[in-house]
Amino acid sequence: MRIGMIGLGRMGGNMARRLMKAGHQVVVYDVSPGAREALAKDGATESGSLAELVKKLADAPRAIWVMLPAGSATGQTVTELAGLLEPGDILIDGGNSFYKDDIARAKKLAEKDIRYVDCGTSGGVWGSERGYCMMIGGPKEAVDFLDPIFAALAPGCGDIPRTPGRKQDDPRAERGYIHAGPSGAGHFVKMVHNGIEYGLMQAYAEGFEILRNKNAHDLPEDERFALNLPDIAEVWRRGSVVSSWLLDLGAAALAKDADLDSFSGYVQDSGEGRWTVEAAIEESVPATVLSAALYARFRSRQTHGFAEKLLSAMRFGFGGHVEGQEPVDPAPKGATPRQPAG
């Protein structure tokens, strides 16, 4: 299959490479000439503009995947592509857009018979090897047409045991991707996924800080334990009920530096945690853990403890997130997220 990929950053470039390894033809565009040239060396067809990319996707219907930061960059790109595409073409947003923006864009594009698919994508910088978990929203016929693309990007069944008693309603779920529902549903599911991620990471971070402080001088001497955090993280990875990929990343960071001195503990949030809490408020769901995890990230920008350093280490491990460099001022619900000033 032939597909366009716009945005060749931490995830977009690796996704393009994974698609090419599976035999798909990829036409790429990025504002950075170096990023375009790197993909061209790996076998992609380079484009110098959005118009050129559309032109090089000659066969109808065209399929174009936008992998840009949520907000103005994605919105401007979708608007420009809307003027270049033709009826029947498919536009996929694989970033972390706000689901209400997806609903509005889908309606606008439908006026031109352009089909819009929102794809919440998880996998971070490891996705090129591990594959990407995808939560997809949009019209069924468009999602079905794109199935070879999703199947190539997904991790597949791998060696994960089947869930006992699970009904085989949709075999795609076992392969790492689902059609979650209509426009907006994919990014809504991914939004809640990231909200849960906040809570899980916060639990690990607080737990390891409690372990670390057990050797504090203000405790009675016979109650002080000089605990080995790398060893504890490692043993928890081996058969413990709290084992997870996030714990794997934390263990790797602690093994490299038990004090995590290379991390400041200034922890950003990229929007989805806030939107998840907003959705909980709209639905009157008491999301106490997720809300507290979000507020902990706000606090980290004022005081940085060991827990915040471990949060930063895990974020860097799965997504390459550099401290202090993601958007921190998402817009209110129903609007396009703003970028931070300065």
Tab-separated table of C-alpha atoms in Angstrom:
chain	number	residue	atom	x	y	z
A	1	MET	CA	0.000	0.000	0.000
A	2	ARG	CA	1.136	3.591	-0.608
A	3	ILE	CA	0.745	6.139	2.195
A	4	GLY	CA	1.940	9.625	3.051
A	5	MET	CA	3.580	10.373	6.416
A	6	ILE	CA	3.764	13.958	7.659
A	7	GLY	CA	5.938	14.564	10.712
A	8	LEU	CA	9.123	12.543	11.070
A	9	GLY	CA	9.947	13.114	14.730
A	10	ARG	CA	10.375	10.627	17.576
A	11	MET	CA	7.470	8.468	16.388
A	12	GLY	CA	6.626	9.446	12.805
A	13	GLY	CA	10.018	8.561	11.388
A	14	ASN	CA	10.093	5.160	13.072
A	15	MET	CA	6.537	4.437	11.956
A	16	ALA	CA	7.510	5.174	8.369
A	17	ARG	CA	10.463	2.793	8.672
A	18	ARG	CA	8.302	0.033	10.156
A	19	LEU	CA	5.828	0.410	7.291
A	20	MET	CA	8.610	0.180	4.724
A	21	LYS	CA	9.998	-2.953	6.365
A	22	ALA	CA	6.531	-4.478	5.910
A	23	GLY	CA	6.624	-3.707	2.177
A	24	HIS	CA	4.539	-0.516	2.084
A	25	GLN	CA	5.564	2.527	0.035
A	26	VAL	CA	5.857	5.711	2.078
A	27	VAL	CA	5.937	9.291	0.826
A	28	VAL	CA	7.267	11.583	3.565
A	29	TYR	CA	7.276	15.258	4.468
A	30	ASP	CA	8.707	17.197	7.403
A	31	VAL	CA	9.641	20.841	7.844
A	32	SER	CA	13.185	19.622	8.576
A	33	PRO	CA	15.107	18.800	5.363
A	34	GLY	CA	17.431	16.583	7.395
A	35	ALA	CA	14.541	14.438	8.625
A	36	ARG	CA	13.225	14.050	5.063
A	37	GLU	CA	16.654	13.141	3.720
A	38	ALA	CA	17.215	10.526	6.437
A	39	LEU	CA	13.979	8.742	5.525
A	40	ALA	CA	14.781	9.000	1.817
A	41	LYS	CA	18.062	7.168	2.462
A	42	ASP	CA	16.014	4.398	4.112
A	43	GLY	CA	13.809	4.035	1.032
A	44	ALA	CA	11.028	6.597	1.444
A	45	THR	CA	9.980	9.050	-1.280
A	46	GLU	CA	10.847	12.576	-0.156
A	47	SER	CA	8.552	15.576	-0.621
A	48	GLY	CA	9.407	19.246	-0.229
A	49	SER	CA	5.871	20.407	0.569
A	50	LEU	CA	2.403	19.152	1.404
A	51	ALA	CA	1.282	19.834	-2.158
A	52	GLU	CA	4.162	17.771	-3.527
A	53	LEU	CA	3.352	14.923	-1.140
A	54	VAL	CA	-0.280	14.850	-2.299
A	55	LYS	CA	0.826	14.919	-5.929
A	56	LYS	CA	3.157	11.958	-5.403
A	57	LEU	CA	0.264	9.944	-3.959
A	58	ALA	CA	-1.321	9.516	-7.351
A	59	ASP	CA	-3.555	6.497	-6.751
A	60	ALA	CA	-7.014	7.083	-5.341
A	61	PRO	CA	-7.996	7.004	-2.602
A	62	ARG	CA	-5.005	8.727	-1.081
A	63	ALA	CA	-4.128	7.968	2.541
A	64	ILE	CA	-2.111	10.483	4.537
A	65	TRP	CA	-0.977	10.041	8.141
A	66	VAL	CA	-0.302	13.220	10.151
A	67	MET	CA	2.055	12.642	13.096
A	68	LEU	CA	2.499	16.077	14.637
A	69	PRO	CA	2.117	17.579	18.138
A	70	ALA	CA	-1.491	18.233	19.101
A	71	GLY	CA	-2.626	21.802	18.609
A	72	SER	CA	-1.924	24.440	16.023
A	73	ALA	CA	0.587	22.396	13.999
A	74	THR	CA	-1.917	19.587	13.422
A	75	GLY	CA	-4.825	21.978	12.871
A	76	GLN	CA	-2.967	24.029	10.253
A	77	THR	CA	-1.776	20.908	8.456
A	78	VAL	CA	-5.275	19.392	8.338
A	79	THR	CA	-6.674	22.670	6.998
A	80	GLU	CA	-4.057	22.876	4.260
A	81	LEU	CA	-4.518	19.247	3.272
A	82	ALA	CA	-8.290	19.747	3.091
A	83	GLY	CA	-7.666	22.112	0.193
A	84	LEU	CA	-5.418	19.614	-1.596
A	85	LEU	CA	-7.237	16.304	-1.201
A	86	GLU	CA	-10.115	14.945	-3.256
A	87	PRO	CA	-13.386	13.190	-2.409
A	88	GLY	CA	-12.765	9.687	-1.047
A	89	ASP	CA	-9.272	10.458	0.256
A	90	ILE	CA	-8.426	9.545	3.858
A	91	LEU	CA	-6.669	11.723	6.423
A	92	ILE	CA	-5.330	10.070	9.596
A	93	ASP	CA	-4.301	11.993	12.705
A	94	GLY	CA	-2.022	9.718	14.711
A	95	GLY	CA	-0.939	12.255	17.324
A	96	ASN	CA	-2.569	13.102	20.630
A	97	SER	CA	-5.259	15.512	19.474
A	98	PHE	CA	-8.193	16.428	21.700
A	99	TYR	CA	-11.115	14.184	20.742
A	100	LYS	CA	-13.581	17.060	20.403
A	101	ASP	CA	-11.271	18.638	17.831
A	102	ASP	CA	-11.435	15.320	15.934
A	103	ILE	CA	-15.239	15.432	15.880
A	104	ALA	CA	-15.193	18.981	14.507
A	105	ARG	CA	-12.546	18.192	11.871
A	106	ALA	CA	-14.367	15.056	10.733
A	107	LYS	CA	-17.561	17.037	10.185
A	108	LYS	CA	-15.717	19.755	8.270
A	109	LEU	CA	-13.873	17.289	6.042
A	110	ALA	CA	-17.057	15.289	5.425
A	111	GLU	CA	-18.448	18.331	3.624
A	112	LYS	CA	-15.787	17.634	0.975
A	113	ASP	CA	-16.267	13.835	1.176
A	114	ILE	CA	-12.813	13.487	2.728
A	115	ARG	CA	-12.725	10.746	5.366
A	116	TYR	CA	-11.068	11.505	8.694
A	117	VAL	CA	-9.583	8.856	11.003
A	118	ASP	CA	-8.227	9.585	14.485
A	119	CYS	CA	-5.682	7.083	15.730
A	120	GLY	CA	-4.430	7.175	19.299
A	121	THR	CA	-0.955	5.675	19.085
A	122	SER	CA	1.106	4.255	21.947
A	123	GLY	CA	4.592	2.848	21.635
A	124	GLY	CA	6.960	5.758	21.990
A	125	VAL	CA	10.507	5.554	20.723
A	126	TRP	CA	10.447	1.741	21.035
A	127	GLY	CA	7.587	1.266	18.582
A	128	SER	CA	9.764	0.599	15.562
A	129	GLU	CA	10.852	-2.667	17.226
A	130	ARG	CA	7.935	-3.481	19.549
A	131	GLY	CA	5.119	-2.192	17.365
A	132	TYR	CA	2.433	0.350	18.192
A	133	CYS	CA	-0.780	-0.118	20.156
A	134	MET	CA	-3.486	1.778	18.242
A	135	MET	CA	-6.962	2.963	19.213
A	136	ILE	CA	-8.799	4.069	16.070
A	137	GLY	CA	-11.856	6.229	15.483
A	138	GLY	CA	-13.631	7.026	12.227
A	139	PRO	CA	-15.860	5.573	9.507
A	140	LYS	CA	-15.736	1.790	9.232
A	141	GLU	CA	-15.054	1.696	5.490
A	142	ALA	CA	-12.004	3.949	5.878
A	143	VAL	CA	-10.651	1.974	8.845
A	144	ASP	CA	-11.149	-1.308	6.970
A	145	PHE	CA	-9.368	0.095	3.904
A	146	LEU	CA	-6.387	1.068	6.083
A	147	ASP	CA	-6.196	-2.317	7.823
A	148	PRO	CA	-2.939	-3.363	6.072
A	149	ILE	CA	-1.306	-0.206	7.459
A	150	PHE	CA	-2.565	-0.773	10.988
A	151	ALA	CA	-1.616	-4.460	10.873
A	152	ALA	CA	1.941	-3.572	9.841
A	153	LEU	CA	2.340	-1.001	12.614
A	154	ALA	CA	0.766	-3.146	15.352
A	155	PRO	CA	2.888	-5.434	17.559
A	156	GLY	CA	0.914	-8.566	16.655
A	157	CYS	CA	-0.014	-11.327	19.086
A	158	GLY	CA	3.578	-11.980	20.109
A	159	ASP	CA	4.076	-14.232	23.113
A	160	ILE	CA	1.399	-12.634	25.316
A	161	PRO	CA	-0.960	-15.383	26.533
A	162	ARG	CA	-4.565	-15.139	25.456
A	163	THR	CA	-6.983	-13.764	28.042
A	164	PRO	CA	-8.931	-16.676	29.592
A	165	GLY	CA	-12.628	-16.503	28.768
A	166	ARG	CA	-12.291	-13.659	26.281
A	167	LYS	CA	-14.898	-13.721	23.517
A	168	GLN	CA	-13.437	-13.403	20.037
A	169	ASP	CA	-15.502	-10.360	19.065
A	170	ASP	CA	-12.650	-8.597	17.252
A	171	PRO	CA	-9.379	-10.467	16.685
A	172	ARG	CA	-7.588	-7.168	15.985
A	173	ALA	CA	-7.512	-6.389	19.705
A	174	GLU	CA	-5.210	-9.350	20.334
A	175	ARG	CA	-2.909	-8.046	17.609
A	176	GLY	CA	-2.644	-4.608	19.221
A	177	TYR	CA	-5.215	-2.379	17.521
A	178	ILE	CA	-8.964	-1.745	17.622
A	179	HIS	CA	-11.616	0.264	15.840
A	180	ALA	CA	-12.911	2.005	18.952
A	181	GLY	CA	-15.874	3.783	17.348
A	182	PRO	CA	-16.815	6.905	15.348
A	183	SER	CA	-14.711	10.031	14.897
A	184	GLY	CA	-13.086	11.066	18.156
A	185	ALA	CA	-13.423	7.662	19.834
A	186	GLY	CA	-9.833	6.649	19.096
A	187	HIS	CA	-8.274	9.710	20.670
A	188	PHE	CA	-10.749	9.576	23.569
A	189	VAL	CA	-9.600	6.053	24.443
A	190	LYS	CA	-5.938	7.104	24.077
A	191	MET	CA	-6.606	10.153	26.257
A	192	VAL	CA	-7.880	7.983	29.109
A	193	HIS	CA	-4.974	5.569	28.482
A	194	ASN	CA	-2.558	8.433	29.112
A	195	GLY	CA	-4.485	9.554	32.178
A	196	ILE	CA	-4.091	6.046	33.607
A	197	GLU	CA	-0.410	6.204	32.693
A	198	TYR	CA	-0.066	9.300	34.883
A	199	GLY	CA	-1.530	7.398	37.833
A	200	LEU	CA	0.644	4.319	37.361
A	201	MET	CA	3.812	6.347	37.053
A	202	GLN	CA	2.935	8.415	40.120
A	203	ALA	CA	2.353	5.259	42.185
A	204	TYR	CA	5.788	3.888	41.267
A	205	ALA	CA	7.424	7.255	41.901
A	206	GLU	CA	5.893	7.708	45.355
A	207	GLY	CA	6.584	4.111	46.347
A	208	PHE	CA	10.262	4.325	45.451
A	209	GLU	CA	10.631	7.622	47.296
A	210	ILE	CA	9.175	5.966	50.430
A	211	LEU	CA	11.712	3.147	50.036
A	212	ARG	CA	14.567	5.596	49.551
A	213	ASN	CA	13.669	7.717	52.581
A	214	LYS	CA	13.575	4.715	54.925
A	215	ASN	CA	17.209	5.540	55.702
A	216	ALA	CA	16.380	9.100	56.760
A	217	HIS	CA	18.224	10.440	59.798
A	218	ASP	CA	15.054	11.525	61.624
A	219	LEU	CA	13.923	7.903	62.016
A	220	PRO	CA	14.963	5.743	65.006
A	221	GLU	CA	18.240	4.036	64.177
A	222	ASP	CA	16.793	0.518	64.369
A	223	GLU	CA	14.065	1.487	61.874
A	224	ARG	CA	16.437	2.779	59.219
A	225	PHE	CA	16.978	0.531	56.196
A	226	ALA	CA	19.578	1.274	53.529
A	227	LEU	CA	17.557	-0.287	50.744
A	228	ASN	CA	18.970	-1.073	47.312
A	229	LEU	CA	16.455	0.496	44.901
A	230	PRO	CA	17.883	-1.045	41.709
A	231	ASP	CA	17.603	-4.507	43.267
A	232	ILE	CA	14.060	-3.865	44.471
A	233	ALA	CA	12.998	-2.672	41.035
A	234	GLU	CA	14.630	-5.708	39.480
A	235	VAL	CA	13.008	-8.265	41.789
A	236	TRP	CA	9.592	-6.658	41.276
A	237	ARG	CA	10.014	-7.198	37.547
A	238	ARG	CA	10.260	-10.962	38.170
A	239	GLY	CA	6.797	-12.354	38.810
A	240	SER	CA	5.462	-9.510	40.957
A	241	VAL	CA	1.874	-8.336	40.574
A	242	VAL	CA	3.194	-4.776	40.008
A	243	SER	CA	5.443	-5.724	37.083
A	244	SER	CA	4.958	-3.644	33.928
A	245	TRP	CA	6.816	-1.984	31.079
A	246	LEU	CA	6.860	1.245	33.105
A	247	LEU	CA	8.592	-0.608	35.935
A	248	ASP	CA	11.047	-2.033	33.393
A	249	LEU	CA	11.943	1.517	32.335
A	250	GLY	CA	12.267	2.657	35.939
A	251	ALA	CA	14.497	-0.322	36.743
A	252	ALA	CA	16.724	0.486	33.770
A	253	ALA	CA	17.087	4.108	34.916
A	254	LEU	CA	17.888	3.083	38.500
A	255	ALA	CA	20.415	0.498	37.322
A	256	LYS	CA	22.226	3.238	35.438
A	257	ASP	CA	22.129	5.732	38.306
A	258	ALA	CA	20.446	4.861	41.607
A	259	ASP	CA	20.231	8.559	42.576
A	260	LEU	CA	18.923	9.678	39.149
A	261	ASP	CA	21.208	12.714	39.279
A	262	SER	CA	20.866	13.329	35.539
A	263	PHE	CA	17.167	14.191	35.987
A	264	SER	CA	15.988	17.434	37.535
A	265	GLY	CA	12.507	16.143	38.403
A	266	TYR	CA	10.715	18.901	36.457
A	267	VAL	CA	7.840	16.881	34.979
A	268	GLN	CA	5.722	18.229	32.129
A	269	ASP	CA	2.281	17.059	31.063
A	270	SER	CA	1.391	16.987	27.375
A	271	GLY	CA	-2.353	17.516	27.741
A	272	GLU	CA	-4.060	14.137	27.886
A	273	GLY	CA	-3.987	13.950	31.688
A	274	ARG	CA	-5.799	17.288	31.935
A	275	TRP	CA	-8.357	16.275	29.328
A	276	THR	CA	-8.980	12.984	31.151
A	277	VAL	CA	-9.735	14.842	34.366
A	278	GLU	CA	-12.018	17.232	32.435
A	279	ALA	CA	-13.881	14.243	30.986
A	280	ALA	CA	-14.236	12.762	34.471
A	281	ILE	CA	-15.774	16.026	35.660
A	282	GLU	CA	-18.179	16.097	32.688
A	283	GLU	CA	-19.224	12.504	33.435
A	284	SER	CA	-19.277	12.936	37.241
A	285	VAL	CA	-16.703	10.154	37.662
A	286	PRO	CA	-14.582	10.436	40.850
A	287	ALA	CA	-11.099	10.130	39.315
A	288	THR	CA	-9.172	10.752	42.517
A	289	VAL	CA	-5.931	8.963	41.602
A	290	LEU	CA	-5.685	10.436	38.107
A	291	SER	CA	-6.416	13.944	39.394
A	292	ALA	CA	-3.788	13.662	42.124
A	293	ALA	CA	-1.211	12.398	39.613
A	294	LEU	CA	-1.852	15.411	37.393
A	295	TYR	CA	-1.502	17.832	40.305
A	296	ALA	CA	1.731	16.123	41.325
A	297	ARG	CA	3.174	17.070	37.950
A	298	PHE	CA	2.179	20.679	38.540
A	299	ARG	CA	3.928	20.550	41.920
A	300	SER	CA	7.079	19.114	40.340
A	301	ARG	CA	7.676	22.428	38.585
A	302	GLN	CA	8.072	24.098	41.982
A	303	THR	CA	9.814	21.423	44.063
A	304	HIS	CA	11.721	18.459	42.661
A	305	GLY	CA	12.141	15.338	44.787
A	306	PHE	CA	13.297	11.798	44.043
A	307	ALA	CA	9.766	10.764	43.009
A	308	GLU	CA	9.715	13.448	40.330
A	309	LYS	CA	13.144	12.350	39.095
A	310	LEU	CA	11.808	8.812	38.630
A	311	LEU	CA	8.777	10.201	36.758
A	312	SER	CA	11.132	12.057	34.417
A	313	ALA	CA	13.255	8.948	33.952
A	314	MET	CA	10.236	6.821	32.989
A	315	ARG	CA	8.925	9.484	30.586
A	316	PHE	CA	12.324	9.707	28.918
A	317	GLY	CA	12.513	5.917	28.763
A	318	PHE	CA	9.312	5.323	26.820
A	319	GLY	CA	8.914	8.515	24.825
A	320	GLY	CA	12.212	10.357	24.769
A	321	HIS	CA	10.473	13.248	26.565
A	322	VAL	CA	13.017	15.877	27.556
A	323	GLU	CA	12.283	17.746	30.773
A	324	GLY	CA	10.546	21.072	30.263
A	325	GLN	CA	10.067	20.826	26.498
A	326	GLU	CA	6.445	19.708	25.961
A	327	PRO	CA	3.368	21.948	25.741
A	328	VAL	CA	2.089	22.778	29.215
A	329	ASP	CA	-0.939	24.969	28.532
A	330	PRO	CA	-3.603	22.886	26.780
A	331	ALA	CA	-6.728	24.862	25.911
A	332	PRO	CA	-10.058	24.345	27.652
A	333	LYS	CA	-12.207	21.489	26.431
A	334	GLY	CA	-13.611	21.943	22.938
A	335	ALA	CA	-10.772	24.171	21.746
A	336	THR	CA	-7.422	23.671	20.097
A	337	PRO	CA	-4.564	23.304	22.638
A	338	ARG	CA	-2.241	26.278	22.890
A	339	GLN	CA	1.523	26.099	22.804
A	340	PRO	CA	3.445	27.514	25.784
A	341	ALA	CA	4.786	31.014	25.558
A	342	GLY	CA	8.544	31.330	25.417
